[in-house]
Structure formats: C-alpha cells, structure tokens
Short mmCIF file of C-alpha atoms in Angstrom, two decimals:
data_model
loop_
_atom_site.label_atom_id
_atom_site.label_comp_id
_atom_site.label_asym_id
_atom_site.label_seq_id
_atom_site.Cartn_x
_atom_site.Cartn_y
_atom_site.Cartn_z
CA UNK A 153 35.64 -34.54 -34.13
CA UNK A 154 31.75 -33.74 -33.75
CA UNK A 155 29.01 -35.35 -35.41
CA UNK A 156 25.25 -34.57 -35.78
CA UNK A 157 23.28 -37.73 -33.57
CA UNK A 158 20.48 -38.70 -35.24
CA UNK A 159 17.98 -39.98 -32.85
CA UNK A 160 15.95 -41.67 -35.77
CA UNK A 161 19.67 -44.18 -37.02
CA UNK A 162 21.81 -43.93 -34.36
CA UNK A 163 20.17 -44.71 -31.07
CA UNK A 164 19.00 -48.38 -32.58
CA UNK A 165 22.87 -49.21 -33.56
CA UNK A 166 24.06 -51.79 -31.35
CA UNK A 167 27.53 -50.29 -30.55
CA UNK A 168 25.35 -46.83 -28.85
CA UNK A 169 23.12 -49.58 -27.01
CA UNK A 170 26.16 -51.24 -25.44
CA UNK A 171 27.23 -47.70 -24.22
CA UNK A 172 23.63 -46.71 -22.74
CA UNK A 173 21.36 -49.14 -22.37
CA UNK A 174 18.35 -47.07 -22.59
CA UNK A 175 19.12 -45.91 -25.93
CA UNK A 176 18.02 -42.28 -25.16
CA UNK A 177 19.47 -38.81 -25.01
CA UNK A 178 21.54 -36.39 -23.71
CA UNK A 179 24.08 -39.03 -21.99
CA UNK A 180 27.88 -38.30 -21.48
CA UNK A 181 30.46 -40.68 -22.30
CA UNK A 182 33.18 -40.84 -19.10
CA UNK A 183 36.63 -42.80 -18.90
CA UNK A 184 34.48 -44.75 -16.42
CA UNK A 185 31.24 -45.53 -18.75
CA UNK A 186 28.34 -43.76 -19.86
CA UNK A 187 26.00 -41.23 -17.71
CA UNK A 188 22.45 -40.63 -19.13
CA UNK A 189 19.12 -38.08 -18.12
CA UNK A 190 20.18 -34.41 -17.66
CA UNK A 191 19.75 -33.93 -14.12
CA UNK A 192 22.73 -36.91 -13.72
CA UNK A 193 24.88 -35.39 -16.29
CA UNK A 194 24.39 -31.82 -14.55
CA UNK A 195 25.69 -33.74 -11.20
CA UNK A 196 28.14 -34.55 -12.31
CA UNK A 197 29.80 -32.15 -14.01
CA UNK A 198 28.75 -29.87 -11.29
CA UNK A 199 30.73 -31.68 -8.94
CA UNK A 200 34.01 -31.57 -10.87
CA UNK A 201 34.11 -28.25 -10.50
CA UNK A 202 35.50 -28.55 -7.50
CA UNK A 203 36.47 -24.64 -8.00
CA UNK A 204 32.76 -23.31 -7.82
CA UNK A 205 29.87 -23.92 -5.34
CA UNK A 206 27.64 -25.38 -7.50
CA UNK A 207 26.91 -28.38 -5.30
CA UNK A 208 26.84 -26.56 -2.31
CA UNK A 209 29.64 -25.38 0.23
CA UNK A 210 28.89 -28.17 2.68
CA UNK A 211 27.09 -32.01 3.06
CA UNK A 212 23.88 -29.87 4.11
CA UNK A 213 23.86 -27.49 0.95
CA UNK A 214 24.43 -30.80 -1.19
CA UNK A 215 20.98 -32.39 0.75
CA UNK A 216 19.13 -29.24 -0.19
CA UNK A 217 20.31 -28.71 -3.61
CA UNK A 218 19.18 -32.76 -4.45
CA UNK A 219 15.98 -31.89 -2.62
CA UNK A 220 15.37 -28.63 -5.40
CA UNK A 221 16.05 -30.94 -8.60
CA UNK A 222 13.95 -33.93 -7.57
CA UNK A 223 11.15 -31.14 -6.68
CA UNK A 224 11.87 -29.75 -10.46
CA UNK A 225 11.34 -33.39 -12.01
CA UNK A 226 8.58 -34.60 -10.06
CA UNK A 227 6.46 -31.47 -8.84
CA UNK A 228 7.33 -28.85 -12.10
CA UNK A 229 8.10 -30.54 -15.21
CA UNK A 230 5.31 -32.71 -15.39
CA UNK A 231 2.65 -30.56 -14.61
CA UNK A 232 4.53 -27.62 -16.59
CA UNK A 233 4.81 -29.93 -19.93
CA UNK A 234 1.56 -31.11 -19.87
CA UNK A 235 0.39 -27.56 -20.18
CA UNK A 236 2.78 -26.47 -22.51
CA UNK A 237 3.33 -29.66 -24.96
CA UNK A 238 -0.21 -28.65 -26.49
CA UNK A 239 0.78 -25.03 -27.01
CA UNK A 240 3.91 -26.40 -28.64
CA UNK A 241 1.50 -28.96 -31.27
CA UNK A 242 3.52 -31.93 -29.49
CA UNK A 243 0.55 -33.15 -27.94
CA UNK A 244 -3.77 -33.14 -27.91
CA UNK A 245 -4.86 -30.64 -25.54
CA UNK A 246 -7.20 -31.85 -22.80
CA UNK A 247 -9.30 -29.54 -21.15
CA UNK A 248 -9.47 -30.72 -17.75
CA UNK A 249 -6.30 -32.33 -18.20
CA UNK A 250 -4.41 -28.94 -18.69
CA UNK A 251 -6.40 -27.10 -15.98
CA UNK A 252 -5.60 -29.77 -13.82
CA UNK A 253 -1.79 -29.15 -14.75
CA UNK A 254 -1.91 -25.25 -14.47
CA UNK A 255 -3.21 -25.79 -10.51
CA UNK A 256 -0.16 -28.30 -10.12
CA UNK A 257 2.08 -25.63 -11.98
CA UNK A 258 0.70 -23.50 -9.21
CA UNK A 259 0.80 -24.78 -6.61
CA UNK A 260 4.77 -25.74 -7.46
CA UNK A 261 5.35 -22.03 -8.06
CA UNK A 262 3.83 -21.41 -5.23
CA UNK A 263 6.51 -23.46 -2.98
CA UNK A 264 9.00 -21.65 -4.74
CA UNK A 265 7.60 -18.14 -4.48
CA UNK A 266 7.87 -19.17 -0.85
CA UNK A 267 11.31 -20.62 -0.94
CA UNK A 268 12.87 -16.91 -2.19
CA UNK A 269 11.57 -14.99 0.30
CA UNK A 270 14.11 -16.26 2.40
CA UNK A 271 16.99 -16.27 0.18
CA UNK A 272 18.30 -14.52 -2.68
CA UNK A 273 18.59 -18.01 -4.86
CA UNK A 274 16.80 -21.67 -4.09
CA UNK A 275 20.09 -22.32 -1.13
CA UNK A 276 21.49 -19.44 0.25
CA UNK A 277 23.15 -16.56 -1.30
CA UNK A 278 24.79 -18.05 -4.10
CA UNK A 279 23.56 -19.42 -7.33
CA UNK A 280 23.42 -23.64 -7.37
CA UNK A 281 22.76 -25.87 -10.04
CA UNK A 282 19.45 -26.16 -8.61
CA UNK A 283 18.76 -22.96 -9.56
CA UNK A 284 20.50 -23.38 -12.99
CA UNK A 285 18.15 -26.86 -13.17
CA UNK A 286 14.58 -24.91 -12.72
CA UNK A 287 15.58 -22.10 -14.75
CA UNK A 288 15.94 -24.28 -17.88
CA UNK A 289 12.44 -26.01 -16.84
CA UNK A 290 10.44 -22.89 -16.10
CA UNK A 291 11.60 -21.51 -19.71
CA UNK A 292 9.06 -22.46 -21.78
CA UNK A 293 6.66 -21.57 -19.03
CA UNK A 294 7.80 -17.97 -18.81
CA UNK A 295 7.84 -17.71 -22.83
CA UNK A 296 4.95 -19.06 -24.01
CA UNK A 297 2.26 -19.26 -20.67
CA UNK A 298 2.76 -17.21 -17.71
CA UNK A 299 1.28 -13.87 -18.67
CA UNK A 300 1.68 -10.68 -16.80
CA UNK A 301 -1.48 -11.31 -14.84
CA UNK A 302 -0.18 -14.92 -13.80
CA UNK A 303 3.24 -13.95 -13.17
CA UNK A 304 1.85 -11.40 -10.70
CA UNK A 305 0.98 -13.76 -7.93
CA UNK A 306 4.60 -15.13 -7.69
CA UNK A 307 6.97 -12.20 -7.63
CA UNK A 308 9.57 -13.56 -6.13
CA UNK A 309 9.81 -16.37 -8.70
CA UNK A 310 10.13 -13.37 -11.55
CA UNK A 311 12.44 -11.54 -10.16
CA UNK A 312 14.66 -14.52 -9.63
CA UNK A 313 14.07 -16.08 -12.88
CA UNK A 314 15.20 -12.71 -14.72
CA UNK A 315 17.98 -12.24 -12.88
CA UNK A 316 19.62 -15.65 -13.85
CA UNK A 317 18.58 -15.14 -17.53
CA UNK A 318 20.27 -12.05 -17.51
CA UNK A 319 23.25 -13.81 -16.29
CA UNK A 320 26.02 -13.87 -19.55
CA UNK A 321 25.98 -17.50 -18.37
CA UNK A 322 22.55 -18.42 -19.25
CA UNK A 323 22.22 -15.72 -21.84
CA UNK A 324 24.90 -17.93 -23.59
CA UNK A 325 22.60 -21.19 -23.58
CA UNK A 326 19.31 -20.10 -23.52
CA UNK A 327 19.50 -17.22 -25.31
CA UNK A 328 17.75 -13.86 -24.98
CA UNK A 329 14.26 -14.80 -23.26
CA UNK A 330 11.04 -12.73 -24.19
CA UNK A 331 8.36 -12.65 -21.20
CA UNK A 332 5.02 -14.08 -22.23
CA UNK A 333 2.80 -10.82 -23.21
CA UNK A 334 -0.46 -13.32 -23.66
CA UNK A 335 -0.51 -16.87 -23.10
CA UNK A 336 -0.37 -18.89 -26.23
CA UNK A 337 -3.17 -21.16 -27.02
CA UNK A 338 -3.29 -24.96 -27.43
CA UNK A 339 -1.97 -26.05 -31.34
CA UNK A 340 -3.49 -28.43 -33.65
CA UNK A 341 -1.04 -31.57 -33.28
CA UNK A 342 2.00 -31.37 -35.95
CA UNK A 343 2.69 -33.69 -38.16
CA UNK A 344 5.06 -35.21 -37.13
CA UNK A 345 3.79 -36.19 -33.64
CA UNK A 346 0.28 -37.47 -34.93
CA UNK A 347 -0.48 -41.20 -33.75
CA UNK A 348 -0.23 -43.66 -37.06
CA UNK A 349 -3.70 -44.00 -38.97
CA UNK A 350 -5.32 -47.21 -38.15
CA UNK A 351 -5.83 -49.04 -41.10
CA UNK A 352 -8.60 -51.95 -41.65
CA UNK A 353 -7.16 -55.33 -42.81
CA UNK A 354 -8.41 -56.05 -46.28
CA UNK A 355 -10.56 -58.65 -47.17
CA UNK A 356 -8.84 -61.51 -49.35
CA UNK A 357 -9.75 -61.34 -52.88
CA UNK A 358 -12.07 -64.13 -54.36
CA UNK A 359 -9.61 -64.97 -56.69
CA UNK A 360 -7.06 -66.26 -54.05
CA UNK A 361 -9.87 -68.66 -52.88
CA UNK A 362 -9.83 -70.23 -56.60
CA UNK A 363 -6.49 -70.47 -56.72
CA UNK A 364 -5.28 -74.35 -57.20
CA UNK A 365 -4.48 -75.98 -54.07
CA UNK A 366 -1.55 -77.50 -56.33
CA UNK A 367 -0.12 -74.02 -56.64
CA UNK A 368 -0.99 -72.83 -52.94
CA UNK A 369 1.52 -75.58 -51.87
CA UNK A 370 4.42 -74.77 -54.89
CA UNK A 371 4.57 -71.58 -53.53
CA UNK A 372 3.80 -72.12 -49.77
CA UNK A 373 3.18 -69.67 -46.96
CA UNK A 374 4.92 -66.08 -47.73
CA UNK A 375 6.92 -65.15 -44.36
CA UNK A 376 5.71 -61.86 -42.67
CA UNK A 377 7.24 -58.31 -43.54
CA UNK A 378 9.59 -57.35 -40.54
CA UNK A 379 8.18 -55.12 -38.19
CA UNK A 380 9.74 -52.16 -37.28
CA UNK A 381 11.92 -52.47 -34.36
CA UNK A 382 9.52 -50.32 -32.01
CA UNK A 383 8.14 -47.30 -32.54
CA UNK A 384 9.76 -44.55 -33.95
CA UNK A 385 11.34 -41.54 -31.33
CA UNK A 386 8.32 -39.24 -32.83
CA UNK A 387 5.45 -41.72 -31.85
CA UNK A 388 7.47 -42.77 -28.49
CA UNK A 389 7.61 -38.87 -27.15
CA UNK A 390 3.74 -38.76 -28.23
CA UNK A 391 3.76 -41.87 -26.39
CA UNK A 392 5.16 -41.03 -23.27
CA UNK A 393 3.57 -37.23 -22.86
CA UNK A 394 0.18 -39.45 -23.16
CA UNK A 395 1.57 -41.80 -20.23
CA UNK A 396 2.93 -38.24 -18.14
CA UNK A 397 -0.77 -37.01 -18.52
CA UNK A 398 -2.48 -40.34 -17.23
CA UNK A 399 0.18 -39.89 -14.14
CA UNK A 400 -1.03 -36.60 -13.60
CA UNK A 401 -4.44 -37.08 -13.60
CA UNK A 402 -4.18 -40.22 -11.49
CA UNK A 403 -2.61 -38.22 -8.55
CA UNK A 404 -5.06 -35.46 -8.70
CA UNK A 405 -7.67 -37.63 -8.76
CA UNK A 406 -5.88 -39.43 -5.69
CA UNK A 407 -5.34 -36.23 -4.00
CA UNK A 408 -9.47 -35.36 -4.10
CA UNK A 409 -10.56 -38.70 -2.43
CA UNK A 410 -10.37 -41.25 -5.37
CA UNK A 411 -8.86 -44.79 -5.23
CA UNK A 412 -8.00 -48.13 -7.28
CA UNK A 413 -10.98 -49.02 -9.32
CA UNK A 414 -12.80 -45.38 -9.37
CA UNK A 415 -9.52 -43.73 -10.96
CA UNK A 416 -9.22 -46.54 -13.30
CA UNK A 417 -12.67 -46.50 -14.62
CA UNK A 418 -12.86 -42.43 -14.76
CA UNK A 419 -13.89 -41.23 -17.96
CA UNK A 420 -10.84 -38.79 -18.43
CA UNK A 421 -8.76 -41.95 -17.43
CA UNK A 422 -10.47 -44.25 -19.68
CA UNK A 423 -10.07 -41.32 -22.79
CA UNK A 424 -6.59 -41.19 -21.90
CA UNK A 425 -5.65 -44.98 -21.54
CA UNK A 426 -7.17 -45.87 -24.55
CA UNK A 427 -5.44 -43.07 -26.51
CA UNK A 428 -2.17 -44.59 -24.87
CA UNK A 429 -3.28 -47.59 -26.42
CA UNK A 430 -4.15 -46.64 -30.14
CA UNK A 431 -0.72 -45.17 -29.82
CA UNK A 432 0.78 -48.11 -29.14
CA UNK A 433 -0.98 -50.21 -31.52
CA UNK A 434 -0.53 -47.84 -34.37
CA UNK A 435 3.53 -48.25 -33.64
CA UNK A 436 3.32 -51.30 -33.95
CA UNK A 437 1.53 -51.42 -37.21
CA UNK A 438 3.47 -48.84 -38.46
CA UNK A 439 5.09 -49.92 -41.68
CA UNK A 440 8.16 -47.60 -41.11
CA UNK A 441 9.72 -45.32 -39.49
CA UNK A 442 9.37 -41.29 -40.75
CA UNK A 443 12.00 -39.80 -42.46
CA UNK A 444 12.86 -37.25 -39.99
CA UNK A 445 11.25 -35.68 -37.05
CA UNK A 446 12.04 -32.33 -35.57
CA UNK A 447 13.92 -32.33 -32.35
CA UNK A 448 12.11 -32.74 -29.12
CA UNK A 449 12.50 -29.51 -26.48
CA UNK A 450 16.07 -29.00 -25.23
CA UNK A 451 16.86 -31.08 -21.73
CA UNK A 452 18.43 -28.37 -19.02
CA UNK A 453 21.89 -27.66 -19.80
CA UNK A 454 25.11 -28.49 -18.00
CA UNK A 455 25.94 -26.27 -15.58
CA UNK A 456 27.66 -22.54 -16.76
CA UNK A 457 31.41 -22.31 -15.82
#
C-alpha cells in the first residue's frame, strides 16, 4: 500500500516522530530502524547492491566516493541553492549574497572541471553514486543558471553532466533536462514562502478598564490560545535557506581576512540575522499553520539499478 505524506499532518504525529526523530524527509524505514537525509539513504542502498560498483570496487574507491558527496553537500549545494532558491521565488534575493554564491559555485565547478580531466566519471572509469549524487545537485544549476557562456569555462563538467542525463537511468528520474539558454532572473518571493506579517498588539479598549472588578473576578483570567507547535514546514525551509545564506557569507567573509566580532557586526550579516529573526518571531506568532504548501525541490534520488 502507498500513501501520499503530507509534510504539513504527518511529520508532527507522534508515531512518525518515534520512527525519525528529526521529523523530516526523505527517510527509509529498514527491518533495523529508520535512515533519514538523502545522501544516507543513497549509501545505503548503494551498498546492497552488492552486484554493481556503485560504492566503489575496493576500500580506496569507497574513501574517494565519501570524499565526492561530502564535497557535493558542503562545497556545491549550498552555494548552488543560494543562487538558485531566488530564481525559484523560495527565497529574497541578495545581491552580494548571490554573487558571493556564484564565485563559490565556481570555484566548486572548478575542482570538478579539474577532477574529469583525469577520468571519464568523478572515480575511475565507471559511474559511482558520487556521480549519480552531483548530478541530481547540479540540476537545477544546469536548467535554470548556467548559460552557454558560463558553461563554457567548465567543459569537462558538461560533457559529463550530459552524458549521465542521457543515461535511461537518470532519464527515468530526472526526466528529459533542457540546458539553460539564458539564466533566469531572481523571482518575487511566492506566497507561500513569505515570512508571517508582524502584527501590532492592540491597545485594550476603555471599556474593559470600566468593567466591575466584581465581574473581572466571576470570570477570571482567560487561558492563552495554544500556539502552534513550531513553525510550519513552509516558514521552516524559508527559515533555514536564511540560516544557509548567513553560513555562506560568514565563510567568505572568513576567507577575505574577517574574524569574530567584524563578521558579526557586518552590515550584510546584521540584514541577514535579523531577517532570520523576524522569521522566527513571525512563526511563532503565527496563528496557524497554511493550508498547504507546495513541495520543496526534490532531494537526489536513490541510486539507478
């Protein structure tokens, strides 16, 4: 039997919090418990295929293909979504936030482009789920952002990434992909990922004042509306792509000679923080959750058979 999750109902209910504790998606329910983020699941399953190479054909190809997918979480996605989320409307474009990201993006591609000289796929001549891993990342890169001019200075990185999407493998998953023609400009935020208004607290009417104390006392202190029970998944992915771009700009800002107090109080910083913050405070004054939300980008796939 299959049924439709829905992020909004079921990832609160205790019996899916018993099962994985950080109440998120994808996970993958084992005989032996629960296995959540994507690049975990994709282990996994990679290595019970015992009948494929997709970890690797020895201890050293395993090293190297672990090597490739913490690169692709720490030193591509990050940089790559913060560039992308506003093209998407998922997040507020920052100016030097996003040029910031496209030198990161760069410079990742850039370790790649040098990687495939070498080698016909990221470890050795055979495909690896570290390739299948990037692939999936650099999608919405090569859709909606790297134009023919950008894609020029990293050949290698092409010509490797169309190759696996032409693969009936990927084709299956990810469907047929479209090369970016012109790179797609930033979106006005949707909707549905807009932090919660702020609204003032109302001043108490005159007539409550006049009220008889006799009757203030009958009636007694009203208890307080429950709040929600944090924020809703909508304003917790605005949340965290906020938190992912005050990472990013912290380590550039590290990398050109900046430390502890002048990061902190750097006006980019400061913009970003306290948008973090309204964020937060606007969840939590949120009266309730929307109805529905539409589903955040797809997490890399398990590996193709």
């Amino acid at each position: 039997d299959q049924k439709k999750f829905d992020a909004q109902k079921d990832a609160r209910k205790p019996e899916f919090i018993a099962k994985n504790p950080t109440g998120k998606v994808p996970y993958l329910e084992t005989d032996m418990g629960c296995i959540f983020t994507s690049n975990a699941i994709a282990r996994y399953i990679a290595r019970c295929r015992a009948d494929t190479a997709l970890y690797g054909k020895c201890f050293d190809d395993e090293g190297q293909i672990d090597t490739w997918l913490e690169f692709c979480t720490h030193e591509l996605e990050v940089p790559l979504m913060t560039w992308v989320y506003p093209v998407m409307g998922l997040m507020e474009d920052i100016p030097k936030v996003t040029a910031d990201a496209q030198a990161d993006v760069k410079k990742a591609l850039t370790a790649l482009e040098g990687q495939l000289k070498s080698s016909k796929y990221l470890v050795g001549d055979f495909l690896t789920l570290a390739d299948i891993a990037l692939v999936c990342a650099l999608r919405e890169g090569f859709v909606r952002v790297f134009d023919a001019a950008f894609r020029k200075a990293f050949p290698k990185v092409s010509a490797w990434f169309e190759g696996c999407v032409a693969m009936p493998q990927f084709n299956s998953v990810l469907g047929t992909v479209k090369l970016c023609a012109t790179t797609e400009k930033p979106q006005p935020v949707l909707k549905e990922f807009l932090p919660p208004v702020r609204s003032e607290k109302k001043k108490e009417e005159p007539a409550k004042k006049e009220a008889p104390k006799a009757e203030a006392k009958a009636i007694g202190k009203a208890p307080a509306p429950p709040r929600p029970n944090g924020p809703t998944g909508d304003v917790a992915g605005a949340i965290t792509a906020v938190g992912d771009q005050i990472r990013v700009l912290k380590e550039k800002l590290k990398a050109e000679g900046l430390s502890g107090k002048k990061i902190n109080d750097h006006d980019e910083v400061k913009k970003l923080v306290a948008q973090l913050q309204e964020l937060k405070e606007g969840a939590e004054a949120a009266p309730a959750a929307p109805a529905a939300a539409p589903a955040a980008p797809a997490a890399a796939p398990a590996a193709p058979a």
